[in-house]
CSV table of C-alpha atoms and ligand atoms in Angstrom, one decimal:
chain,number,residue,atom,x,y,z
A,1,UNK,CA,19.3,86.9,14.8
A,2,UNK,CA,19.8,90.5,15.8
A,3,UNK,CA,19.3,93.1,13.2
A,4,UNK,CA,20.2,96.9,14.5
A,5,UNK,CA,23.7,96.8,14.6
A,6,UNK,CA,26.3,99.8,14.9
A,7,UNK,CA,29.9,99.4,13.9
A,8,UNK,CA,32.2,102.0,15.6
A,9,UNK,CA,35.8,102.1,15.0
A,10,UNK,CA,38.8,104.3,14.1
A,11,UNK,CA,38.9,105.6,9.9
A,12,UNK,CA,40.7,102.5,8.7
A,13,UNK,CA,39.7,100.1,10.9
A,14,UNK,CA,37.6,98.0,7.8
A,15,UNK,CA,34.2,99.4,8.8
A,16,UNK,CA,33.0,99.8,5.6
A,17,UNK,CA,34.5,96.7,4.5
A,18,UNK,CA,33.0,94.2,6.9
A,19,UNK,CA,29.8,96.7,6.3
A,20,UNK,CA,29.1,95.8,3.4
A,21,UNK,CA,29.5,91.8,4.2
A,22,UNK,CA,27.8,91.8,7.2
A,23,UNK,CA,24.8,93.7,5.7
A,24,UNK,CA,25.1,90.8,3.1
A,25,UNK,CA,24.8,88.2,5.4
A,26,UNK,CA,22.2,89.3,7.6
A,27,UNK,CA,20.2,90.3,4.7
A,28,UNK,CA,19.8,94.4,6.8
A,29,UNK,CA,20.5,97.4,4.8
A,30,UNK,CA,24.2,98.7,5.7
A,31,UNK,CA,23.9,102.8,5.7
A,32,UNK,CA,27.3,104.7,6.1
A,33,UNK,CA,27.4,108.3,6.4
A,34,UNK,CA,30.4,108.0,4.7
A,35,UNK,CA,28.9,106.9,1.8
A,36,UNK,CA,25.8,109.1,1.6
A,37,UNK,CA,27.8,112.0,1.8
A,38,UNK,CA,30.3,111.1,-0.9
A,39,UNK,CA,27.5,110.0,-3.1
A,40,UNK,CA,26.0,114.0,-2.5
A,41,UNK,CA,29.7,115.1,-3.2
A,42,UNK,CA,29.2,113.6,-6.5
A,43,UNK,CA,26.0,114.1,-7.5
A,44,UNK,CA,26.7,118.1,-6.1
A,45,UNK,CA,23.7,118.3,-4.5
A,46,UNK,CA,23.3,121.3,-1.6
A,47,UNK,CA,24.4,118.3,1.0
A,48,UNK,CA,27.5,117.7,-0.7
A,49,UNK,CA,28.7,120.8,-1.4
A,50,UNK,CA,28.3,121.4,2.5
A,51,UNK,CA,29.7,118.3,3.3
A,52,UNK,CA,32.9,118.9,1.3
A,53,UNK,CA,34.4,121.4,3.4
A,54,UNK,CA,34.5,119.4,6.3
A,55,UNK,CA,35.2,116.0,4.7
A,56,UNK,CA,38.2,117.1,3.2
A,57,UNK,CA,39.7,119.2,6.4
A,58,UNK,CA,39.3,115.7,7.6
A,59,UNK,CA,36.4,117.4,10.3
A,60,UNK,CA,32.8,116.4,11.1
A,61,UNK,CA,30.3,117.6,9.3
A,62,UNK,CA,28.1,119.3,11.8
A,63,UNK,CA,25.9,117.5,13.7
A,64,UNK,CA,22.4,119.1,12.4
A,65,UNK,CA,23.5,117.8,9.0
A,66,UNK,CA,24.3,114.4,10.0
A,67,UNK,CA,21.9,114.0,12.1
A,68,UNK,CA,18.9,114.7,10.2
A,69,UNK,CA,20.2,112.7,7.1
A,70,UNK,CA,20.6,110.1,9.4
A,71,UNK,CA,16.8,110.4,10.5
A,72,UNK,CA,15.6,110.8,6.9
A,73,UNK,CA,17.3,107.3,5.5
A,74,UNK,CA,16.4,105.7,8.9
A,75,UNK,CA,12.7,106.6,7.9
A,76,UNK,CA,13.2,104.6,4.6
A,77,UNK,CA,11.1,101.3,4.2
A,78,UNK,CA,13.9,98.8,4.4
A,79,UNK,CA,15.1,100.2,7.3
A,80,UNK,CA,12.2,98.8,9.6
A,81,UNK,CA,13.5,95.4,10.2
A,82,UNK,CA,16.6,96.1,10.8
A,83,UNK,CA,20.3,98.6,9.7
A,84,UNK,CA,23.9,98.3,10.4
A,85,UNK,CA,25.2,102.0,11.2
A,86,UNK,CA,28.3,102.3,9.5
A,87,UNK,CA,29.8,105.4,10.5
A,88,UNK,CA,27.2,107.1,12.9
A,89,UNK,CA,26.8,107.6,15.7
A,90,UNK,CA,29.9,109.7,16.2
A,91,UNK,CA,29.5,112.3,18.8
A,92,UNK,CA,27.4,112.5,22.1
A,93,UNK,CA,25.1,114.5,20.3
A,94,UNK,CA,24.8,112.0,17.7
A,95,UNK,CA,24.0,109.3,20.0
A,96,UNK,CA,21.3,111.4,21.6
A,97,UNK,CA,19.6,111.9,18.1
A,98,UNK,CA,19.7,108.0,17.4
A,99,UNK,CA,18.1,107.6,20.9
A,100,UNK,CA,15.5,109.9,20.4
A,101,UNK,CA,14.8,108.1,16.5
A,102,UNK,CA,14.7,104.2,17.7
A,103,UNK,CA,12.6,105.6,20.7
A,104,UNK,CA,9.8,107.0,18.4
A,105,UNK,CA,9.6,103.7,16.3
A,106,UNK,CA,10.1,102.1,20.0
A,107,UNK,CA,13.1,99.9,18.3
A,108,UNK,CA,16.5,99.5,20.2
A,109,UNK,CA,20.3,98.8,19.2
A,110,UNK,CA,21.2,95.2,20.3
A,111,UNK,CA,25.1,95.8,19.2
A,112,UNK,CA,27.8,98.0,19.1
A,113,UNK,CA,30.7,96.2,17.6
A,114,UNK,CA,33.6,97.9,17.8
A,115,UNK,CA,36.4,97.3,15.2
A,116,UNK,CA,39.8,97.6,16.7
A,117,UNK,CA,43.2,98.1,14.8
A,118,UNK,CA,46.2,100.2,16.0
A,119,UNK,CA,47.2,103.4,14.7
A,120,UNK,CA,50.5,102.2,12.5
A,121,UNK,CA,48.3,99.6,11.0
A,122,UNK,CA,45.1,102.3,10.0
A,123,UNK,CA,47.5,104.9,8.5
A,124,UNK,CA,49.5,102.5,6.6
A,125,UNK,CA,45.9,100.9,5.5
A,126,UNK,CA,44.7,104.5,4.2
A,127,UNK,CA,48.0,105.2,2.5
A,128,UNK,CA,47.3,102.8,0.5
A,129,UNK,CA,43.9,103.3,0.1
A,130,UNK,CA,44.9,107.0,-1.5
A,131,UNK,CA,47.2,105.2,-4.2
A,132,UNK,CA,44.0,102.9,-5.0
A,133,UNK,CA,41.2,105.1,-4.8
A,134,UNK,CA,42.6,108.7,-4.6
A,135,UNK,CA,39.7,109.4,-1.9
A,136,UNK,CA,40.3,113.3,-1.6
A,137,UNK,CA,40.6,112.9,2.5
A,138,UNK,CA,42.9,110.2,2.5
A,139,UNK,CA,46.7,112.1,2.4
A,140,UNK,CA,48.9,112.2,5.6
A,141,UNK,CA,48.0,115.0,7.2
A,142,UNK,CA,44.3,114.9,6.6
A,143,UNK,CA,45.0,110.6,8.5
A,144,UNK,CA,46.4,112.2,11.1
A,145,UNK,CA,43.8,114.6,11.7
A,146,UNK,CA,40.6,112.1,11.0
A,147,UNK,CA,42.2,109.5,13.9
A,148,UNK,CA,42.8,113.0,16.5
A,149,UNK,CA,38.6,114.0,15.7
A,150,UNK,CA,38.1,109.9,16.2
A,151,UNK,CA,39.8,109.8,19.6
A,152,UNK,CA,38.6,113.0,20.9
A,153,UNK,CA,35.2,112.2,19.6
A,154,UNK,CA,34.2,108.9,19.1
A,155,UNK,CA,36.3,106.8,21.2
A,156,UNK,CA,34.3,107.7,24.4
A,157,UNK,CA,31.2,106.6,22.8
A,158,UNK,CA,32.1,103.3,23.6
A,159,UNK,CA,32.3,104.4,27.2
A,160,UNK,CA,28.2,104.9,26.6
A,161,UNK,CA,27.6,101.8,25.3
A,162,UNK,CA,29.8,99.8,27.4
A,163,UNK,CA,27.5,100.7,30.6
A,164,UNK,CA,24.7,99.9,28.4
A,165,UNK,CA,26.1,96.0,28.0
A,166,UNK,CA,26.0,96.9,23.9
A,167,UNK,CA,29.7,96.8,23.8
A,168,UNK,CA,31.6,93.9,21.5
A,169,UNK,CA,34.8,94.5,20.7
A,170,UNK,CA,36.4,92.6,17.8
A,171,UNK,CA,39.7,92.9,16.6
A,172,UNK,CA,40.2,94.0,13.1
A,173,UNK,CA,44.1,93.1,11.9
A,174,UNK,CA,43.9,89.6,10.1
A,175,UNK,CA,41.9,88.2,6.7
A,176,UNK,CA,38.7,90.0,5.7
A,177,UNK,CA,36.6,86.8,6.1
A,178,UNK,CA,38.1,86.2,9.1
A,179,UNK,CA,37.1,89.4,10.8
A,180,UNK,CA,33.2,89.2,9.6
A,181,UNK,CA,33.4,85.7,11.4
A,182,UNK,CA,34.4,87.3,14.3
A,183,UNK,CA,31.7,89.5,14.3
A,184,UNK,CA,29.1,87.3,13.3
A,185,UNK,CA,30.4,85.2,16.3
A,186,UNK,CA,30.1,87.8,18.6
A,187,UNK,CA,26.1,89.2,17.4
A,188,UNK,CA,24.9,85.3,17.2
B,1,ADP,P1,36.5,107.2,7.7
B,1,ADP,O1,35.9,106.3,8.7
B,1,ADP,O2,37.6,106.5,7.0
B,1,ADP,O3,36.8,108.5,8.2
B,1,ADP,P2,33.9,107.7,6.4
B,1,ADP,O4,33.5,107.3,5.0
B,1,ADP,O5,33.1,107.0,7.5
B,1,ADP,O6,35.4,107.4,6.5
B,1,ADP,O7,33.7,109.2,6.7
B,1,ADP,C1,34.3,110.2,5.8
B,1,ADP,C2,34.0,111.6,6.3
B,1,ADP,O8,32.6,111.8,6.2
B,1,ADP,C3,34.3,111.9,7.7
B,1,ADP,O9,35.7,112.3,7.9
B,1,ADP,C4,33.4,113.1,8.0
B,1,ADP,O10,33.8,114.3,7.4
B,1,ADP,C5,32.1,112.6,7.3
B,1,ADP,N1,31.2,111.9,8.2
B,1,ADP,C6,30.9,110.6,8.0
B,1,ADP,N2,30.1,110.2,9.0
B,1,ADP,C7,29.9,111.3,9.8
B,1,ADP,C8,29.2,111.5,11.0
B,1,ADP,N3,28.5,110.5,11.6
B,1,ADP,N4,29.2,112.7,11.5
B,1,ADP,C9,29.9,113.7,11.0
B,1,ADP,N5,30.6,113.6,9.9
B,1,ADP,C10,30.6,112.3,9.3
């Protein structure tokens, strides 16, 4: 059973979602970025406050940030076996970083599953989301701007890690236990 996975896909998509099942089922620790940051928005820590800015313009938060966040909770204990990325890598720079981590604990990604949906189906998914959850990046304009920074920037990552044979994509419109079959089925 293979244990360091990265799920890549447009804001919307289910990432987080199927994250948190897959983690579940494969018994690995899910980090998302995502997450970490929102939990520092919270708490107000230095991170969040920094973070902030960006998350709400619906922009990255720099890579130096990310990136050695990223390294720090990679370092943690129950990370050693084995992590489902949620959320990072999402820039060239990013994926260079995670290269240069796994190659110091001489680890290596076995998948890159990338959740697919089209772009009617994530806005009108984060729409909704807002009404639920009221997640301060989630109005129109602020969509619209998270899927331009995720095709500019993160769709060509699968480029990378198609030549690399890591590349699994799954589609992500139908039932929620449905979709983590799919991806189980494609990792097994
Ligand atoms: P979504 O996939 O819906 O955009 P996330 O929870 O993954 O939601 O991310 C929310 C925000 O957190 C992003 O818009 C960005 O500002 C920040 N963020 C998360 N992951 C990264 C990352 N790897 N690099 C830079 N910023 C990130």
């Amino acid at each position: 059973m293979s244990s360091r996975i990265i799920l890549i896909g447009p804001p919307g998509a289910g990432k987080g979602t199927q994250a948190a099942r897959l983690a579940a089922a494969l018994d690995i620790p899910a980090i998302s970025t995502g997450d970490i940051f929102r939990a520092n928005v919270k708490g107000e820590t230095e991170l969040g406050k920094l973070a902030k800015r960006y998350m709400d313009a619906g922009e990255y938060v720099p890579d130096e940030v990310t990136n050695s966040m990223v390294a720090d909770r990679l370092s943690q204990d129950d990370a050693v076996n084995g992590f489902l990325l949620d959320g990072y890598p999402r820039t060239a720079a990013q994926v260079s970083e995670l290269d240069r981590i796994l190659a110091e604990q001489d680890v290596e990604i076995e998948h890159v599953v990338e959740l697919t949906a089209d772009t009617d189906e994530v806005v009108a998914r984060l729409l909704a989301r807002a009404q639920k959850e009221g997640r301060s990046d989630d109005n129109e304009d602020v969509i619209r701007h998270r899927l331009d920074v995720y095709a500019e920037q993160t769709q060509p990552l699968t480029d990378i890690y198609r030549d690399r044979g890591l590349l699994r994509q799954v589609d992500g419109l139908g039932e929620v236990s449905d979709i983590t079959e799919r991806i189980l089925d494609v990792i097994r």
